[in-house]
CSV table of C-alpha atoms and ligand atoms in Angstrom, one decimal:
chain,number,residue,atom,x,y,z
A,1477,UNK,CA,-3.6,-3.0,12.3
A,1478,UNK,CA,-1.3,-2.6,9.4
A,1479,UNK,CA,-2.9,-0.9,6.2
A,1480,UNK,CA,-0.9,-1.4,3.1
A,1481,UNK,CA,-1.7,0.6,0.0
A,1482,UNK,CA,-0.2,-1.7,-2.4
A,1483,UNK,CA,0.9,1.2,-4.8
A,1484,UNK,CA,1.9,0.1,-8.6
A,1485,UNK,CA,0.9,1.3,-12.0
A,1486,UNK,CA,-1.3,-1.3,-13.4
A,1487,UNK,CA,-3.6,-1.3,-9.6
A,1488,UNK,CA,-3.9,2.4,-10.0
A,1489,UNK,CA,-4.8,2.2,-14.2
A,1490,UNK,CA,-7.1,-0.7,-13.6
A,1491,UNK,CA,-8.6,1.4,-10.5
A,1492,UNK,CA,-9.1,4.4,-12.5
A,1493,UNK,CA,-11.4,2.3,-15.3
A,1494,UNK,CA,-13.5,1.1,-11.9
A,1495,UNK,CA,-14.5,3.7,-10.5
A,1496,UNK,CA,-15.0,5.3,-13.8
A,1497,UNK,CA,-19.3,5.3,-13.7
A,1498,UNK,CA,-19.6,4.4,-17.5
A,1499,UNK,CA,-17.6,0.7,-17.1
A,1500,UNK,CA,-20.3,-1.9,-17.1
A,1501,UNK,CA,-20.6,-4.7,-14.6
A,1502,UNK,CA,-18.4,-7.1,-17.5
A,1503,UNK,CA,-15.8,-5.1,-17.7
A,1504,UNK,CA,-16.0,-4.2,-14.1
A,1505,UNK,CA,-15.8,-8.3,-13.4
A,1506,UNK,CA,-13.1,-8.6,-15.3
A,1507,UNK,CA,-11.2,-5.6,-14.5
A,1508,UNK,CA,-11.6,-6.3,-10.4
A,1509,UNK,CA,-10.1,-9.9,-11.2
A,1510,UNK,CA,-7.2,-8.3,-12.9
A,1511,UNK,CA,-6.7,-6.0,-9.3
A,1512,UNK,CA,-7.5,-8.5,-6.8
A,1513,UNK,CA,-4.6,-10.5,-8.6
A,1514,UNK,CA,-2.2,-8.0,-8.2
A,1515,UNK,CA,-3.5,-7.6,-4.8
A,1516,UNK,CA,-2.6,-11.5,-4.2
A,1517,UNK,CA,0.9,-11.0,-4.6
A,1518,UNK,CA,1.4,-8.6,-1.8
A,1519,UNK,CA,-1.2,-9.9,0.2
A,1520,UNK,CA,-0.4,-13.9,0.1
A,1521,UNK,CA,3.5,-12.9,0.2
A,1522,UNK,CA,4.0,-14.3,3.8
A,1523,UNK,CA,2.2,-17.6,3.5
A,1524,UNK,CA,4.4,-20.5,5.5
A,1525,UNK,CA,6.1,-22.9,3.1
A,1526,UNK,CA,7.5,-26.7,4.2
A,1527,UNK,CA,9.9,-28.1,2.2
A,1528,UNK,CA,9.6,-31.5,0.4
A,1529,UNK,CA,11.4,-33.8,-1.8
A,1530,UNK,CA,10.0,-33.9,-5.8
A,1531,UNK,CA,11.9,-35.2,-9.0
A,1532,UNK,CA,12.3,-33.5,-11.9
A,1533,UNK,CA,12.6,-35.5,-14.9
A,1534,UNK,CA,16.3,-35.0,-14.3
A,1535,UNK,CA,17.0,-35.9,-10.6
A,1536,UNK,CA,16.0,-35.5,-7.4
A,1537,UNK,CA,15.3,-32.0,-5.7
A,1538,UNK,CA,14.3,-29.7,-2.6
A,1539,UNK,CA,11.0,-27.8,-3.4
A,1540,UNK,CA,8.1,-25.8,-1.9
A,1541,UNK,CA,4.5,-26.4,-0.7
A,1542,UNK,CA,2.3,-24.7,1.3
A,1543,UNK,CA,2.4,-25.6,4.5
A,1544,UNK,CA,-1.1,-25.1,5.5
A,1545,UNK,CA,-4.7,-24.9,4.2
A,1546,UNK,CA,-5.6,-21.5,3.1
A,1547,UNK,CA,-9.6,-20.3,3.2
A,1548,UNK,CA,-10.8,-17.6,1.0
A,1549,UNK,CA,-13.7,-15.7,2.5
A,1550,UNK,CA,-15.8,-13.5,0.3
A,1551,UNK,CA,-18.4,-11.2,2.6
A,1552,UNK,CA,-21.6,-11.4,0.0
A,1553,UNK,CA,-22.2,-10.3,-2.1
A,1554,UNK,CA,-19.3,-7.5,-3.2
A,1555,UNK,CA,-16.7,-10.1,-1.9
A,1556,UNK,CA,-17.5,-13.1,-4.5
A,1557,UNK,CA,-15.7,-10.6,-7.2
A,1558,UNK,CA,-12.0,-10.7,-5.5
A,1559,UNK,CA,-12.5,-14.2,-4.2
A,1560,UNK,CA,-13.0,-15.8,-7.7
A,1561,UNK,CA,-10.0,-14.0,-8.5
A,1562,UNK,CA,-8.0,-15.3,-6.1
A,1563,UNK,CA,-9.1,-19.0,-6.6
A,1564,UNK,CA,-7.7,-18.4,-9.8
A,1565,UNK,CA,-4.1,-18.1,-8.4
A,1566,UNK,CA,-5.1,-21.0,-5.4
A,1567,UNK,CA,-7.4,-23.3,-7.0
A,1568,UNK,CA,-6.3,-25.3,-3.8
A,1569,UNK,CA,-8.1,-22.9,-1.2
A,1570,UNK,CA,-11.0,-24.0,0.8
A,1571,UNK,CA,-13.8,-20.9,0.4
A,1572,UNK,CA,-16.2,-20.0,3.7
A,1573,UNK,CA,-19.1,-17.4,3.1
A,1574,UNK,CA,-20.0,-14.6,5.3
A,1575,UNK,CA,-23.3,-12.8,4.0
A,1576,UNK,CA,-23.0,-9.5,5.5
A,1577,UNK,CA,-25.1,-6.6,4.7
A,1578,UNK,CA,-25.5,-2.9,5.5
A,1579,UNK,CA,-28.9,-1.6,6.4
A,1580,UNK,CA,-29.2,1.0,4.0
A,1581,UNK,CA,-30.3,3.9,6.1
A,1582,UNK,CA,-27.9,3.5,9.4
A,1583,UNK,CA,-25.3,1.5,7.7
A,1584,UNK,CA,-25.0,-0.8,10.5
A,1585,UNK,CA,-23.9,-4.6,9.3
A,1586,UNK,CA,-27.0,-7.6,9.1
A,1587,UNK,CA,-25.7,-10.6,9.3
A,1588,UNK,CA,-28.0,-13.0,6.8
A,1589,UNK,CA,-25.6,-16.1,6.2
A,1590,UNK,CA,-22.3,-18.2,7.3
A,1591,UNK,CA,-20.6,-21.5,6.1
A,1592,UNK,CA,-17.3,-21.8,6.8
A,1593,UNK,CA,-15.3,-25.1,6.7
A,1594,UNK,CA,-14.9,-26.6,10.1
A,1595,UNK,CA,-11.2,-26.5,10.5
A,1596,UNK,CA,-11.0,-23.1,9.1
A,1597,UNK,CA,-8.7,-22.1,12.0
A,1598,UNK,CA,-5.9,-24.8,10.9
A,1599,UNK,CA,-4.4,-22.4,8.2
A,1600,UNK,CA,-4.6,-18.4,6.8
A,1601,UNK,CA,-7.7,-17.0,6.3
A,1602,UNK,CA,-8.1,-14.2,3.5
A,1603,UNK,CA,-11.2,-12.2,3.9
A,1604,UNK,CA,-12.2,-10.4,0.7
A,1605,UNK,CA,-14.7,-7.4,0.8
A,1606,UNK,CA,-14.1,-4.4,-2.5
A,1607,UNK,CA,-15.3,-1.7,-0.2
A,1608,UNK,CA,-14.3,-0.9,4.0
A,1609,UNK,CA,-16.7,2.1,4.5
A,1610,UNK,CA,-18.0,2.5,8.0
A,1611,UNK,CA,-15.8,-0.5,8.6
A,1612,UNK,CA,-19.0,-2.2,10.7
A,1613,UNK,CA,-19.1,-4.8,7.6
A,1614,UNK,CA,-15.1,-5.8,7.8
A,1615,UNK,CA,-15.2,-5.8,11.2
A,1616,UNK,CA,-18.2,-8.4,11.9
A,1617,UNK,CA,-16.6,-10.8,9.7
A,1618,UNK,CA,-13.4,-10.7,11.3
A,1619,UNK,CA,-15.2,-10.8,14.8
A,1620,UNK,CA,-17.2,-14.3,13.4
A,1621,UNK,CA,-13.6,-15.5,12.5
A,1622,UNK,CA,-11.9,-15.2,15.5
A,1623,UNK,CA,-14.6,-16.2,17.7
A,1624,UNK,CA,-14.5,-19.6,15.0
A,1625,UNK,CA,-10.6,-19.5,16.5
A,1626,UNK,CA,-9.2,-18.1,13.4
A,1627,UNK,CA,-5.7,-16.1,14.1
A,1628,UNK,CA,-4.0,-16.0,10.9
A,1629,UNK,CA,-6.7,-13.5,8.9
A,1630,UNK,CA,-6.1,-11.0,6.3
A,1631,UNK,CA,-8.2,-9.0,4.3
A,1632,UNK,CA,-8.1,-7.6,0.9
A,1633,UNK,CA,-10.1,-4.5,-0.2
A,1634,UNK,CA,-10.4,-2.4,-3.4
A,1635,UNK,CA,-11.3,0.7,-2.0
A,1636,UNK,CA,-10.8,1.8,1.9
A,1637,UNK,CA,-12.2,5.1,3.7
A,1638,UNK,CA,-10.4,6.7,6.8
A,1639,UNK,CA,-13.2,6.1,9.0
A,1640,UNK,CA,-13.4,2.2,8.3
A,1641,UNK,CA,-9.6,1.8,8.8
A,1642,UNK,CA,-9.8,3.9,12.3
A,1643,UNK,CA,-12.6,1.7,12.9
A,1644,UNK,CA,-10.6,-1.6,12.3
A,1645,UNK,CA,-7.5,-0.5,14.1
A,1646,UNK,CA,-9.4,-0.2,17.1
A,1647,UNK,CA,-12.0,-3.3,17.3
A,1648,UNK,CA,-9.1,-5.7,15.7
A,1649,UNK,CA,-5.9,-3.9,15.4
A,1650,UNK,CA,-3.8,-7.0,14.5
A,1651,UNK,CA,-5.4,-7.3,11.3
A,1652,UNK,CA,-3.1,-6.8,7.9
A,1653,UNK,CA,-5.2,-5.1,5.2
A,1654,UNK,CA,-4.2,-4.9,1.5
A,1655,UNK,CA,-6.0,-2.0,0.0
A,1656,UNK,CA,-5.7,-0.7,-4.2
A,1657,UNK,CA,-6.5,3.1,-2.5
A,1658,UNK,CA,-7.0,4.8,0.4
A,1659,UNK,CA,-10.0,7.4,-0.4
A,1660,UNK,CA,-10.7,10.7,0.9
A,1661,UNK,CA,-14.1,10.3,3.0
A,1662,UNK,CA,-16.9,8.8,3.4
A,1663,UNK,CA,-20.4,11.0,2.7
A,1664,UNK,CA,-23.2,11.5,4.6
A,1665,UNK,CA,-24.9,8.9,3.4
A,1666,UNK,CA,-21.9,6.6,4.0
A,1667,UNK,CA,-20.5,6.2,0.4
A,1668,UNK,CA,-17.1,6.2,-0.1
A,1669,UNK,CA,-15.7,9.4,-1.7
A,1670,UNK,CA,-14.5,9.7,-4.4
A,1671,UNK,CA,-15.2,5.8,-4.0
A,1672,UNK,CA,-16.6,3.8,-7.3
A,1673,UNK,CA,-20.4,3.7,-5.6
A,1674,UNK,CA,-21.5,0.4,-5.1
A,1675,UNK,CA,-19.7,-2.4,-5.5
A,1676,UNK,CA,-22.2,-5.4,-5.7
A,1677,UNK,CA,-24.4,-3.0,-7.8
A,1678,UNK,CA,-21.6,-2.7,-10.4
A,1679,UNK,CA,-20.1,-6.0,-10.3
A,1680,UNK,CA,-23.6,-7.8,-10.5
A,1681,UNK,CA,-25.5,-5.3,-12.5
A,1682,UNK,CA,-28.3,-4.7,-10.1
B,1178,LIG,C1,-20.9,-3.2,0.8
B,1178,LIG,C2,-19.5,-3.6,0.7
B,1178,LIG,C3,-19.1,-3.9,2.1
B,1178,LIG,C4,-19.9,-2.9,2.9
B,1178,LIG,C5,-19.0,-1.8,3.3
B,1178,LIG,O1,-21.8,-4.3,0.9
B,1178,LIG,O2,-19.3,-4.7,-0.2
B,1178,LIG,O3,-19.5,-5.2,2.6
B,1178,LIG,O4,-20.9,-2.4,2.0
B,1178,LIG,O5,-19.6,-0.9,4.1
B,1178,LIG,P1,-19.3,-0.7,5.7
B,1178,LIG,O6,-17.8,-0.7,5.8
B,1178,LIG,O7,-20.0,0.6,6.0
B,1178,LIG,O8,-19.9,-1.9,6.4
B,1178,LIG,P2,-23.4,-4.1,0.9
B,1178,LIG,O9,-23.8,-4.1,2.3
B,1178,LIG,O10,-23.8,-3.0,0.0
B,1178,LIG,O11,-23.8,-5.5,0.4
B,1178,LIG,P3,-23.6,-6.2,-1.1
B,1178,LIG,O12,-22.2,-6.7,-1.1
B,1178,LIG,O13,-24.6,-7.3,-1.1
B,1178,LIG,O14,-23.9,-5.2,-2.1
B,1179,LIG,N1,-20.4,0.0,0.1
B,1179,LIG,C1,-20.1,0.2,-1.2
B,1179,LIG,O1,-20.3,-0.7,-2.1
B,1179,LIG,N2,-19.7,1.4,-1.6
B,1179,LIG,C2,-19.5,2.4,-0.7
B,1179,LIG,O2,-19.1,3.5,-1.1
B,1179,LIG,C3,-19.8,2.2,0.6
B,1179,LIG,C4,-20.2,0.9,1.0
């Protein structure tokens, strides 16, 4: 697996006023679009292009599409605040849903939901999750996808810990992720640390 820390000024700014504990879920909403934007450009910077024939208003001219259908897929909840994001920049994109959650005691991943389009498998897939802790969440998603015969898959995450990215390395390590931070540790109760605590809890207010 390839992590890359996408490291600019405006990812680690926004990052500080998310983990920040006083930000409240709007500002946290909007803040997290603002990131998973930035994320985009680094993340989305190898999608295949065919060229085509348009005309301007002037003449005739060689230009660019994308060459194949792109699916977003948020894991649920935490995910559905990067995802928007990105359907911001790719109104275009198909979106499948993975509902993925951790038991709160051992951590390990329940899977509660999946709709993905059918075809899923004809184009990239960009799996977006804030938080890789454990890694057990990130890597049943991508294990769904690629048993669905998805090849091309990405992921984007806020916040990563060491022991999720070991984790992902070894179950699927062909997988690019684009991270805002690599963080020190996760605790003993499996937080992220320094981390931003819980995602969905601050992006949906619960
Ligand atoms: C959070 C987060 C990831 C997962 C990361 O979701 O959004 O999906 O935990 O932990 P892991 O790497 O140890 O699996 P959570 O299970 O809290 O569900 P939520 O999105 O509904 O809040
Ligand atoms: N999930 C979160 O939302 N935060 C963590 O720190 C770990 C898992």
């Amino acid at each position: 697996m390839s992590l890359h820390v996408v490291d600019h000024p405006l990812i680690r700014h926004k990052l500080g006023l998310l983990r920040a504990k006083n930000t409240a879920p709007a500002a946290f909403r909007r803040i997290l679009s603002e990131v998973a934007a930035l994320l985009s450009y680094d993340a989305l910077r190898d999608l295949e292009l065919v060229e085509i024939e348009i005309e301007t208003p002037l003449e005739k001219m060689r230009a660019w599409r994308l060459a194949r259908p792109i699916t977003v897929v948020p894991v649920l909840r935490a995910g559905l605040g990067l995802a928007n994001a990105v359907l911001e920049l790719l109104p275009e994109a198909r979106v499948g849903h993975v509902g993925i959650r951790r038991d709160e005691t051992t951590a390990q991943p329940e899977h509660y939901y999946m709709r993905l389009p059918d075809d899923i498998a004809a184009g990239p897939v960009l799996v977006t999750d804030p938080m890789i802790a454990t890694g057990g969440s990130a890597c049943a998603a991508i294990a769904n996808l690629r048993q669905r015969g998805c090849r091309d898959i990405r992921m984007m995450c806020l916040v990563a810990a060491p022991e999720g990215i070991k984790r992902l390395e070894c179950e699927h390590p062909e997988l690019p992720v684009f991270a805002a931070a690599l963080d020190r540790t996760l605790d003993e109760k499996h937080y992220i640390r320094p981390g931003l605590g819980d995602a969905g809890d601050r992006i949906f207010g619960t």
